[in-house]
Amino acid sequence: MTPPPDHLAELPDGELMARVTATDPDAFEVFYDRHVTAAFALAYRIVGSRQAADDVCQEAFLAVWRSASRYDAGLGEVRSWLLTVVRNRAIDHLRKVTRNKEHEVHDEALAERHPAPAREGTEHEALRRTEAEATRTLLERLNAEQRRVIELAFYSGYSHSEIAEMLVLPLGTVKARINRGLARMRTDLAAGGTA
Amino acid sequence: MSAIDPRIAELIGAYVLGACSDEEAAAVREHMARNEACRREVESLLPVRDALLDAPRPAAAPSPAMRASILGRVREEATLFAAATDGTDAATPTGAADAATPAATSIPTPTGAVDTATMTGAATDPVRARAQRLGILTSRRALVGILAVLVVLIAVPIAIVGGGDPVRTGSPVIAKVDPQVAPEGTARVVREDGALRLEVSGMPVPREGRRYQVWRMVKGDPVPTPVLFDVDGRGRATATLPDVDGAEAFAVTDEPPGGSPAPTGRIVLTAAV
């Protein structure tokens, strides 16, 4: 397979997406290589196994390829759009396949929830790694109750009602913990992530 | 600016995380549409949601096989798409304008508006045009064309090299397996006790909710058969085929569990008979 032209690697995501919309496979290849690590990390964080994460990423990237023209730059960054697709697909996968043994399936991922950063070759990836670290820090700054309900909602796909039932808490308590946790994260994020 | 309805305010965090019920999410969206404070509150939390999408990197890495599979599929579809649309929609604009197509929803919701893998009736013309063009790759007509080409590619060499009708003479027919789907895959058709049997090995397990379905190719047109099969852990399966009945080849695609009246999945193998 011939590698994509070098100049594509210099394009920002928005311009790459315009080319992907025009069904340019070279542009898609650059897009894939640029974001697959983050997509895989998120999928793996949710589904907890490499094979399932691969499957989720495959579905998500092909979905993006086939519906690139639905991306609306006014609604956010391309990367957020892709990762939201990944997250939704991963949650779907979790609900279909591993709902009954969610905790077992997550063992592998839980063990690697806060891995030490590995060496990466590019500045771009290093930046992304820093962002992932910042996310970890944001979550760690929450109290355990807030962190737990946010993780159950966002990474395990439970509704607030399900979380309330699971943790034997009043629904209002779960809602309040989510709201307070997110507000805390918002404040920390505005202050630079690690304030 | 009016205050946020307290009943909605307590739902906002769960809404941003995608943890509301459909009814609750609809209520939040409805409130956002008419309440500026509510809209701002949701928007202010979107960077938090984006931060949560940045998961720490695991020790495991995406497999090279996935990369090859995705990019192979994309290049295949791009090629087919270019061929399928050549001369049919030359006037259809593509490119940068499409990427800026406005969507119906102004705030990306955690589970809905931003996961737009499924085309909807709300699509604008360029969107619909692209969807149509890519959709053609999985349409019956396009698959007929692809299948017909594969049949020619397979049947002609067999006729030249093998001569005669190997299935009728009892010799197995080696089927053509898509190497991108199953690099190690093999398949053949054998006649035993008057019945045709498809034997496969090294085939991938179809994705969840899919099974393999056999198609009879008659004059280049796929005719559904009731033959559905699954493969074991080694990708092996044996399926009794229907009579040739005028078909020049059999083809196999992955389809919903009950089969499909028209091909919707990728062609994984073809066997000229």
mmCIF file of N, CA and C in Angstrom, chain B residues 4-118:
data_model
loop_
_atom_site.group_PDB
_atom_site.id
_atom_site.type_symbol
_atom_site.label_atom_id
_atom_site.label_comp_id
_atom_site.label_asym_id
_atom_site.label_seq_id
_atom_site.Cartn_x
_atom_site.Cartn_y
_atom_site.Cartn_z
ATOM 1 N N ILE B 4 -32.626 28.536 35.510
ATOM 2 C CA ILE B 4 -32.845 27.166 35.036
ATOM 3 C C ILE B 4 -33.872 26.490 35.930
ATOM 4 N N ASP B 5 -34.796 25.817 35.306
ATOM 5 C CA ASP B 5 -35.783 25.033 36.052
ATOM 6 C C ASP B 5 -35.020 24.041 36.943
ATOM 7 N N PRO B 6 -35.285 24.059 38.258
ATOM 8 C CA PRO B 6 -34.534 23.167 39.163
ATOM 9 C C PRO B 6 -34.629 21.690 38.777
ATOM 10 N N ARG B 7 -35.768 21.295 38.230
ATOM 11 C CA ARG B 7 -35.905 19.877 37.849
ATOM 12 C C ARG B 7 -34.974 19.539 36.685
ATOM 13 N N ILE B 8 -34.736 20.529 35.823
ATOM 14 C CA ILE B 8 -33.820 20.319 34.702
ATOM 15 C C ILE B 8 -32.376 20.460 35.181
ATOM 16 N N ALA B 9 -32.155 21.419 36.070
ATOM 17 C CA ALA B 9 -30.788 21.675 36.542
ATOM 18 C C ALA B 9 -30.154 20.420 37.132
ATOM 19 N N GLU B 10 -30.961 19.655 37.861
ATOM 20 C CA GLU B 10 -30.372 18.471 38.487
ATOM 21 C C GLU B 10 -30.068 17.360 37.471
ATOM 22 N N LEU B 11 -30.604 17.513 36.243
ATOM 23 C CA LEU B 11 -30.359 16.500 35.210
ATOM 24 C C LEU B 11 -29.163 16.839 34.321
ATOM 25 N N ILE B 12 -28.672 18.049 34.420
ATOM 26 C CA ILE B 12 -27.694 18.508 33.423
ATOM 27 C C ILE B 12 -26.408 17.672 33.423
ATOM 28 N N GLY B 13 -25.899 17.370 34.601
ATOM 29 C CA GLY B 13 -24.671 16.570 34.647
ATOM 30 C C GLY B 13 -24.872 15.215 33.989
ATOM 31 N N ALA B 14 -25.963 14.561 34.353
ATOM 32 C CA ALA B 14 -26.240 13.245 33.764
ATOM 33 C C ALA B 14 -26.463 13.369 32.261
ATOM 34 N N TYR B 15 -27.062 14.458 31.849
ATOM 35 C CA TYR B 15 -27.289 14.684 30.412
ATOM 36 C C TYR B 15 -25.955 14.781 29.668
ATOM 37 N N VAL B 16 -25.040 15.531 30.223
ATOM 38 C CA VAL B 16 -23.732 15.707 29.572
ATOM 39 C C VAL B 16 -22.979 14.372 29.496
ATOM 40 N N LEU B 17 -23.177 13.539 30.498
ATOM 41 C CA LEU B 17 -22.496 12.240 30.506
ATOM 42 C C LEU B 17 -23.264 11.175 29.733
ATOM 43 N N GLY B 18 -24.436 11.513 29.219
ATOM 44 C CA GLY B 18 -25.231 10.522 28.498
ATOM 45 C C GLY B 18 -25.889 9.530 29.435
ATOM 46 N N ALA B 19 -26.194 9.951 30.665
ATOM 47 C CA ALA B 19 -26.731 9.027 31.663
ATOM 48 C C ALA B 19 -28.200 9.289 31.985
ATOM 49 N N CYS B 20 -28.845 10.091 31.148
ATOM 50 C CA CYS B 20 -30.284 10.335 31.330
ATOM 51 C C CYS B 20 -31.093 9.316 30.543
ATOM 52 N N SER B 21 -32.346 9.197 30.884
ATOM 53 C CA SER B 21 -33.259 8.433 30.026
ATOM 54 C C SER B 21 -33.547 9.289 28.783
ATOM 55 N N ASP B 22 -34.114 8.669 27.776
ATOM 56 C CA ASP B 22 -34.449 9.409 26.554
ATOM 57 C C ASP B 22 -35.409 10.560 26.858
ATOM 58 N N GLU B 23 -36.364 10.291 27.738
ATOM 59 C CA GLU B 23 -37.351 11.317 28.065
ATOM 60 C C GLU B 23 -36.690 12.493 28.792
ATOM 61 N N GLU B 24 -35.801 12.160 29.715
ATOM 62 C CA GLU B 24 -35.101 13.218 30.449
ATOM 63 C C GLU B 24 -34.209 14.041 29.516
ATOM 64 N N ALA B 25 -33.519 13.345 28.624
ATOM 65 C CA ALA B 25 -32.646 14.058 27.687
ATOM 66 C C ALA B 25 -33.472 14.989 26.792
ATOM 67 N N ALA B 26 -34.627 14.521 26.389
ATOM 68 C CA ALA B 26 -35.495 15.360 25.549
ATOM 69 C C ALA B 26 -35.952 16.590 26.329
ATOM 70 N N ALA B 27 -36.232 16.391 27.617
ATOM 71 C CA ALA B 27 -36.663 17.520 28.446
ATOM 72 C C ALA B 27 -35.542 18.544 28.588
ATOM 73 N N VAL B 28 -34.312 18.051 28.745
ATOM 74 C CA VAL B 28 -33.177 18.977 28.851
ATOM 75 C C VAL B 28 -33.015 19.752 27.550
ATOM 76 N N ARG B 29 -33.090 19.055 26.443
ATOM 77 C CA ARG B 29 -32.922 19.731 25.141
ATOM 78 C C ARG B 29 -34.023 20.774 24.931
ATOM 79 N N GLU B 30 -35.207 20.402 25.328
ATOM 80 C CA GLU B 30 -36.334 21.322 25.146
ATOM 81 C C GLU B 30 -36.127 22.576 25.996
ATOM 82 N N HIS B 31 -35.624 22.366 27.201
ATOM 83 C CA HIS B 31 -35.378 23.501 28.093
ATOM 84 C C HIS B 31 -34.234 24.368 27.561
ATOM 85 N N MET B 32 -33.218 23.719 27.037
ATOM 86 C CA MET B 32 -32.084 24.453 26.462
ATOM 87 C C MET B 32 -32.534 25.366 25.329
ATOM 88 N N ALA B 33 -33.485 24.867 24.567
ATOM 89 C CA ALA B 33 -33.927 25.616 23.388
ATOM 90 C C ALA B 33 -34.562 26.951 23.764
ATOM 91 N N ARG B 34 -35.089 27.040 24.992
ATOM 92 C CA ARG B 34 -35.779 28.279 25.352
ATOM 93 C C ARG B 34 -35.175 28.969 26.576
ATOM 94 N N ASN B 35 -34.120 28.383 27.116
ATOM 95 C CA ASN B 35 -33.527 28.973 28.313
ATOM 96 C C ASN B 35 -32.026 29.146 28.112
ATOM 97 N N GLU B 36 -31.609 30.380 28.022
ATOM 98 C CA GLU B 36 -30.210 30.688 27.738
ATOM 99 C C GLU B 36 -29.274 30.170 28.834
ATOM 100 N N ALA B 37 -29.709 30.315 30.080
ATOM 101 C CA ALA B 37 -28.852 29.875 31.189
ATOM 102 C C ALA B 37 -28.616 28.366 31.131
ATOM 103 N N CYS B 38 -29.652 27.651 30.789
ATOM 104 C CA CYS B 38 -29.538 26.193 30.690
ATOM 105 C C CYS B 38 -28.573 25.819 29.561
ATOM 106 N N ARG B 39 -28.746 26.498 28.460
ATOM 107 C CA ARG B 39 -27.874 26.239 27.316
ATOM 108 C C ARG B 39 -26.398 26.513 27.673
ATOM 109 N N ARG B 40 -26.176 27.617 28.342
ATOM 110 C CA ARG B 40 -24.799 27.969 28.728
ATOM 111 C C ARG B 40 -24.219 26.964 29.719
ATOM 112 N N GLU B 41 -25.064 26.509 30.620
ATOM 113 C CA GLU B 41 -24.579 25.536 31.611
ATOM 114 C C GLU B 41 -24.134 24.242 30.913
ATOM 115 N N VAL B 42 -24.945 23.785 29.985
ATOM 116 C CA VAL B 42 -24.574 22.568 29.258
ATOM 117 C C VAL B 42 -23.293 22.816 28.466
ATOM 118 N N GLU B 43 -23.235 23.917 27.767
ATOM 119 C CA GLU B 43 -22.052 24.215 26.955
ATOM 120 C C GLU B 43 -20.796 24.313 27.817
ATOM 121 N N SER B 44 -20.955 24.835 29.016
ATOM 122 C CA SER B 44 -19.779 25.001 29.883
ATOM 123 C C SER B 44 -19.225 23.656 30.343
ATOM 124 N N LEU B 45 -20.055 22.632 30.282
ATOM 125 C CA LEU B 45 -19.595 21.312 30.722
ATOM 126 C C LEU B 45 -19.059 20.458 29.574
ATOM 127 N N LEU B 46 -19.224 20.921 28.349
ATOM 128 C CA LEU B 46 -18.749 20.111 27.220
ATOM 129 C C LEU B 46 -17.227 19.912 27.239
ATOM 130 N N PRO B 47 -16.444 20.923 27.636
ATOM 131 C CA PRO B 47 -15.001 20.655 27.731
ATOM 132 C C PRO B 47 -14.671 19.568 28.754
ATOM 133 N N VAL B 48 -15.489 19.460 29.790
ATOM 134 C CA VAL B 48 -15.265 18.398 30.769
ATOM 135 C C VAL B 48 -15.526 17.047 30.121
ATOM 136 N N ARG B 49 -16.610 16.981 29.383
ATOM 137 C CA ARG B 49 -16.903 15.729 28.680
ATOM 138 C C ARG B 49 -15.785 15.383 27.698
ATOM 139 N N ASP B 50 -15.289 16.390 26.974
ATOM 140 C CA ASP B 50 -14.192 16.135 26.043
ATOM 141 C C ASP B 50 -12.950 15.632 26.789
ATOM 142 N N ALA B 51 -12.723 16.188 27.974
ATOM 143 C CA ALA B 51 -11.563 15.736 28.757
ATOM 144 C C ALA B 51 -11.738 14.278 29.159
ATOM 145 N N LEU B 52 -12.957 13.885 29.486
ATOM 146 C CA LEU B 52 -13.195 12.494 29.864
ATOM 147 C C LEU B 52 -12.956 11.544 28.693
ATOM 148 N N LEU B 53 -13.077 12.069 27.479
ATOM 149 C CA LEU B 53 -12.825 11.228 26.300
ATOM 150 C C LEU B 53 -11.338 10.906 26.150
ATOM 151 N N ASP B 54 -10.488 11.700 26.806
ATOM 152 C CA ASP B 54 -9.043 11.460 26.736
ATOM 153 C C ASP B 54 -8.637 10.431 27.772
ATOM 154 N N ALA B 55 -8.851 9.192 27.459
ATOM 155 C CA ALA B 55 -8.525 8.133 28.414
ATOM 156 C C ALA B 55 -7.022 7.896 28.448
ATOM 157 N N PRO B 56 -6.506 7.532 29.608
ATOM 158 C CA PRO B 56 -5.080 7.191 29.680
ATOM 159 C C PRO B 56 -4.740 6.053 28.725
ATOM 160 N N ARG B 57 -3.553 6.105 28.148
ATOM 161 C CA ARG B 57 -3.148 5.088 27.180
ATOM 162 C C ARG B 57 -2.901 3.759 27.881
ATOM 163 N N PRO B 58 -3.503 2.697 27.394
ATOM 164 C CA PRO B 58 -3.254 1.387 28.007
ATOM 165 C C PRO B 58 -1.939 0.803 27.502
ATOM 166 N N ALA B 59 -1.509 -0.269 28.166
ATOM 167 C CA ALA B 59 -0.293 -0.942 27.702
ATOM 168 C C ALA B 59 -0.548 -1.605 26.348
ATOM 169 N N ALA B 60 -1.787 -2.078 26.160
ATOM 170 C CA ALA B 60 -2.130 -2.695 24.876
ATOM 171 C C ALA B 60 -2.207 -1.625 23.799
ATOM 172 N N ALA B 61 -1.977 -2.045 22.579
ATOM 173 C CA ALA B 61 -2.019 -1.106 21.454
ATOM 174 C C ALA B 61 -2.965 -1.645 20.395
ATOM 175 N N PRO B 62 -3.502 -0.757 19.572
ATOM 176 C CA PRO B 62 -4.362 -1.244 18.486
ATOM 177 C C PRO B 62 -3.572 -2.158 17.563
ATOM 178 N N SER B 63 -4.228 -3.183 17.086
ATOM 179 C CA SER B 63 -3.489 -4.179 16.313
ATOM 180 C C SER B 63 -3.203 -3.688 14.896
ATOM 181 N N PRO B 64 -2.049 -4.045 14.364
ATOM 182 C CA PRO B 64 -1.746 -3.712 12.965
ATOM 183 C C PRO B 64 -2.775 -4.320 12.015
ATOM 184 N N ALA B 65 -3.322 -5.472 12.404
ATOM 185 C CA ALA B 65 -4.317 -6.107 11.533
ATOM 186 C C ALA B 65 -5.556 -5.233 11.402
ATOM 187 N N MET B 66 -5.909 -4.549 12.494
ATOM 188 C CA MET B 66 -7.071 -3.664 12.416
ATOM 189 C C MET B 66 -6.788 -2.535 11.436
ATOM 190 N N ARG B 67 -5.600 -1.984 11.517
ATOM 191 C CA ARG B 67 -5.252 -0.897 10.595
ATOM 192 C C ARG B 67 -5.359 -1.377 9.150
ATOM 193 N N ALA B 68 -4.780 -2.549 8.896
ATOM 194 C CA ALA B 68 -4.814 -3.076 7.529
ATOM 195 C C ALA B 68 -6.247 -3.318 7.082
ATOM 196 N N SER B 69 -7.047 -3.838 8.002
ATOM 197 C CA SER B 69 -8.430 -4.145 7.654
ATOM 198 C C SER B 69 -9.234 -2.879 7.342
ATOM 199 N N ILE B 70 -9.113 -1.887 8.224
ATOM 200 C CA ILE B 70 -9.886 -0.659 8.031
ATOM 201 C C ILE B 70 -9.437 0.072 6.767
ATOM 202 N N LEU B 71 -8.140 0.246 6.629
ATOM 203 C CA LEU B 71 -7.662 1.018 5.483
ATOM 204 C C LEU B 71 -7.883 0.251 4.182
ATOM 205 N N GLY B 72 -7.793 -1.071 4.253
ATOM 206 C CA GLY B 72 -8.086 -1.864 3.051
ATOM 207 C C GLY B 72 -9.535 -1.691 2.635
ATOM 208 N N ARG B 73 -10.404 -1.727 3.628
ATOM 209 C CA ARG B 73 -11.830 -1.574 3.352
ATOM 210 C C ARG B 73 -12.118 -0.182 2.783
ATOM 211 N N VAL B 74 -11.482 0.808 3.374
ATOM 212 C CA VAL B 74 -11.697 2.193 2.925
ATOM 213 C C VAL B 74 -11.222 2.365 1.485
ATOM 214 N N ARG B 75 -10.063 1.833 1.181
ATOM 215 C CA ARG B 75 -9.561 1.974 -0.200
ATOM 216 C C ARG B 75 -10.430 1.209 -1.175
ATOM 217 N N GLU B 76 -10.890 0.053 -0.751
ATOM 218 C CA GLU B 76 -11.785 -0.726 -1.609
ATOM 219 C C GLU B 76 -13.066 0.063 -1.882
ATOM 220 N N GLU B 77 -13.628 0.627 -0.831
ATOM 221 C CA GLU B 77 -14.876 1.367 -1.005
ATOM 222 C C GLU B 77 -14.653 2.636 -1.824
ATOM 223 N N ALA B 78 -13.504 3.286 -1.615
ATOM 224 C CA ALA B 78 -13.228 4.494 -2.394
ATOM 225 C C ALA B 78 -13.124 4.169 -3.880
ATOM 226 N N THR B 79 -12.484 3.036 -4.168
ATOM 227 C CA THR B 79 -12.337 2.632 -5.572
ATOM 228 C C THR B 79 -13.696 2.279 -6.178
ATOM 229 N N LEU B 80 -14.433 1.473 -5.440
ATOM 230 C CA LEU B 80 -15.751 1.071 -5.930
ATOM 231 C C LEU B 80 -16.671 2.278 -6.072
ATOM 232 N N PHE B 81 -16.549 3.147 -5.109
ATOM 233 C CA PHE B 81 -17.383 4.347 -5.127
ATOM 234 C C PHE B 81 -17.068 5.209 -6.345
ATOM 235 N N ALA B 82 -15.770 5.345 -6.620
ATOM 236 C CA ALA B 82 -15.387 6.148 -7.778
ATOM 237 C C ALA B 82 -15.923 5.517 -9.054
ATOM 238 N N ALA B 83 -15.834 4.179 -9.124
ATOM 239 C CA ALA B 83 -16.323 3.503 -10.322
ATOM 240 C C ALA B 83 -17.843 3.575 -10.409
ATOM 241 N N ALA B 84 -18.483 3.405 -9.248
ATOM 242 C CA ALA B 84 -19.952 3.369 -9.241
ATOM 243 C C ALA B 84 -20.558 4.717 -9.569
ATOM 244 N N THR B 85 -19.860 5.783 -9.213
ATOM 245 C CA THR B 85 -20.446 7.102 -9.406
ATOM 246 C C THR B 85 -19.902 7.802 -10.641
ATOM 247 N N ASP B 86 -18.973 7.168 -11.331
ATOM 248 C CA ASP B 86 -18.379 7.783 -12.502
ATOM 249 C C ASP B 86 -19.469 8.120 -13.518
ATOM 250 N N GLY B 87 -19.625 9.411 -13.733
ATOM 251 C CA GLY B 87 -20.593 9.835 -14.739
ATOM 252 C C GLY B 87 -22.013 9.917 -14.252
ATOM 253 N N THR B 88 -22.248 9.481 -13.003
ATOM 254 C CA THR B 88 -23.631 9.517 -12.536
ATOM 255 C C THR B 88 -23.929 10.715 -11.663
ATOM 256 N N ASP B 89 -22.910 11.245 -11.030
ATOM 257 C CA ASP B 89 -23.165 12.400 -10.177
ATOM 258 C C ASP B 89 -22.025 13.399 -10.280
ATOM 259 N N ALA B 90 -21.544 13.546 -11.491
ATOM 260 C CA ALA B 90 -20.410 14.436 -11.674
ATOM 261 C C ALA B 90 -20.708 15.849 -11.199
ATOM 262 N N ALA B 91 -21.976 16.213 -11.203
ATOM 263 C CA ALA B 91 -22.329 17.562 -10.803
ATOM 264 C C ALA B 91 -22.481 17.709 -9.301
ATOM 265 N N THR B 92 -22.390 16.579 -8.595
ATOM 266 C CA THR B 92 -22.559 16.648 -7.152
ATOM 267 C C THR B 92 -21.334 17.263 -6.507
ATOM 268 N N PRO B 93 -21.503 18.353 -5.769
ATOM 269 C CA PRO B 93 -20.345 18.961 -5.148
ATOM 270 C C PRO B 93 -19.839 18.113 -3.991
ATOM 271 N N THR B 94 -18.552 18.005 -3.895
ATOM 272 C CA THR B 94 -17.955 17.317 -2.755
ATOM 273 C C THR B 94 -16.838 18.186 -2.226
ATOM 274 N N GLY B 95 -16.333 17.817 -1.069
ATOM 275 C CA GLY B 95 -15.176 18.529 -0.560
ATOM 276 C C GLY B 95 -15.488 19.375 0.639
ATOM 277 N N ALA B 96 -14.799 20.493 0.720
ATOM 278 C CA ALA B 96 -14.831 21.274 1.952
ATOM 279 C C ALA B 96 -16.233 21.709 2.338
ATOM 280 N N ALA B 97 -17.060 21.998 1.370
ATOM 281 C CA ALA B 97 -18.392 22.485 1.705
ATOM 282 C C ALA B 97 -19.169 21.468 2.506
ATOM 283 N N ASP B 98 -18.990 20.192 2.197
ATOM 284 C CA ASP B 98 -19.737 19.163 2.905
ATOM 285 C C ASP B 98 -19.416 19.161 4.387
ATOM 286 N N ALA B 99 -18.173 19.375 4.700
ATOM 287 C CA ALA B 99 -17.753 19.264 6.098
ATOM 288 C C ALA B 99 -18.393 20.330 6.962
ATOM 289 N N ALA B 100 -18.828 21.403 6.356
ATOM 290 C CA ALA B 100 -19.415 22.490 7.133
ATOM 291 C C ALA B 100 -20.932 22.434 7.128
ATOM 292 N N THR B 101 -21.483 21.334 6.625
ATOM 293 C CA THR B 101 -22.923 21.220 6.558
ATOM 294 C C THR B 101 -23.537 21.377 7.931
ATOM 295 N N PRO B 102 -24.473 22.296 8.079
ATOM 296 C CA PRO B 102 -25.076 22.461 9.392
ATOM 297 C C PRO B 102 -25.962 21.279 9.753
ATOM 298 N N ALA B 103 -25.958 20.944 11.001
ATOM 299 C CA ALA B 103 -26.806 19.852 11.458
ATOM 300 C C ALA B 103 -28.044 20.426 12.115
ATOM 301 N N ALA B 104 -29.024 19.574 12.335
ATOM 302 C CA ALA B 104 -30.292 20.040 12.874
ATOM 303 C C ALA B 104 -30.173 20.439 14.338
ATOM 304 N N THR B 105 -29.243 19.814 15.060
ATOM 305 C CA THR B 105 -29.116 20.079 16.485
ATOM 306 C C THR B 105 -27.932 21.003 16.729
ATOM 307 N N SER B 106 -28.115 21.976 17.570
ATOM 308 C CA SER B 106 -27.046 22.950 17.744
ATOM 309 C C SER B 106 -26.118 22.622 18.896
ATOM 310 N N ILE B 107 -26.493 21.706 19.743
ATOM 311 C CA ILE B 107 -25.616 21.303 20.839
ATOM 312 C C ILE B 107 -25.363 19.807 20.710
ATOM 313 N N PRO B 108 -24.098 19.410 20.699
ATOM 314 C CA PRO B 108 -23.831 17.983 20.593
ATOM 315 C C PRO B 108 -24.219 17.278 21.873
ATOM 316 N N THR B 109 -25.066 16.301 21.795
ATOM 317 C CA THR B 109 -25.453 15.558 22.980
ATOM 318 C C THR B 109 -24.536 14.362 23.121
ATOM 319 N N PRO B 110 -24.424 13.851 24.307
ATOM 320 C CA PRO B 110 -23.467 12.781 24.537
ATOM 321 C C PRO B 110 -23.743 11.531 23.722
ATOM 322 N N THR B 111 -24.968 11.257 23.440
ATOM 323 C CA THR B 111 -25.245 9.994 22.779
ATOM 324 C C THR B 111 -25.909 10.157 21.435
ATOM 325 N N GLY B 112 -26.296 11.317 21.067
ATOM 326 C CA GLY B 112 -27.100 11.429 19.865
ATOM 327 C C GLY B 112 -26.490 12.184 18.726
ATOM 328 N N ALA B 113 -26.551 13.476 18.777
ATOM 329 C CA ALA B 113 -26.285 14.271 17.587
ATOM 330 C C ALA B 113 -24.888 14.112 17.040
ATOM 331 N N VAL B 114 -23.933 13.843 17.858
ATOM 332 C CA VAL B 114 -22.576 13.764 17.332
ATOM 333 C C VAL B 114 -22.229 12.383 16.817
ATOM 334 N N ASP B 115 -22.999 11.371 17.176
ATOM 335 C CA ASP B 115 -22.752 10.053 16.606
ATOM 336 C C ASP B 115 -23.681 9.903 15.427
ATOM 337 N N THR B 116 -23.251 10.408 14.308
ATOM 338 C CA THR B 116 -24.138 10.489 13.158
ATOM 339 C C THR B 116 -23.789 9.445 12.123
ATOM 340 N N ALA B 117 -23.409 8.286 12.604
ATOM 341 C CA ALA B 117 -23.048 7.245 11.655
ATOM 342 C C ALA B 117 -24.248 6.828 10.813
ATOM 343 N N THR B 118 -25.435 6.975 11.375
ATOM 344 C CA THR B 118 -26.611 6.587 10.629
ATOM 345 C C THR B 118 -27.202 7.803 9.945
#
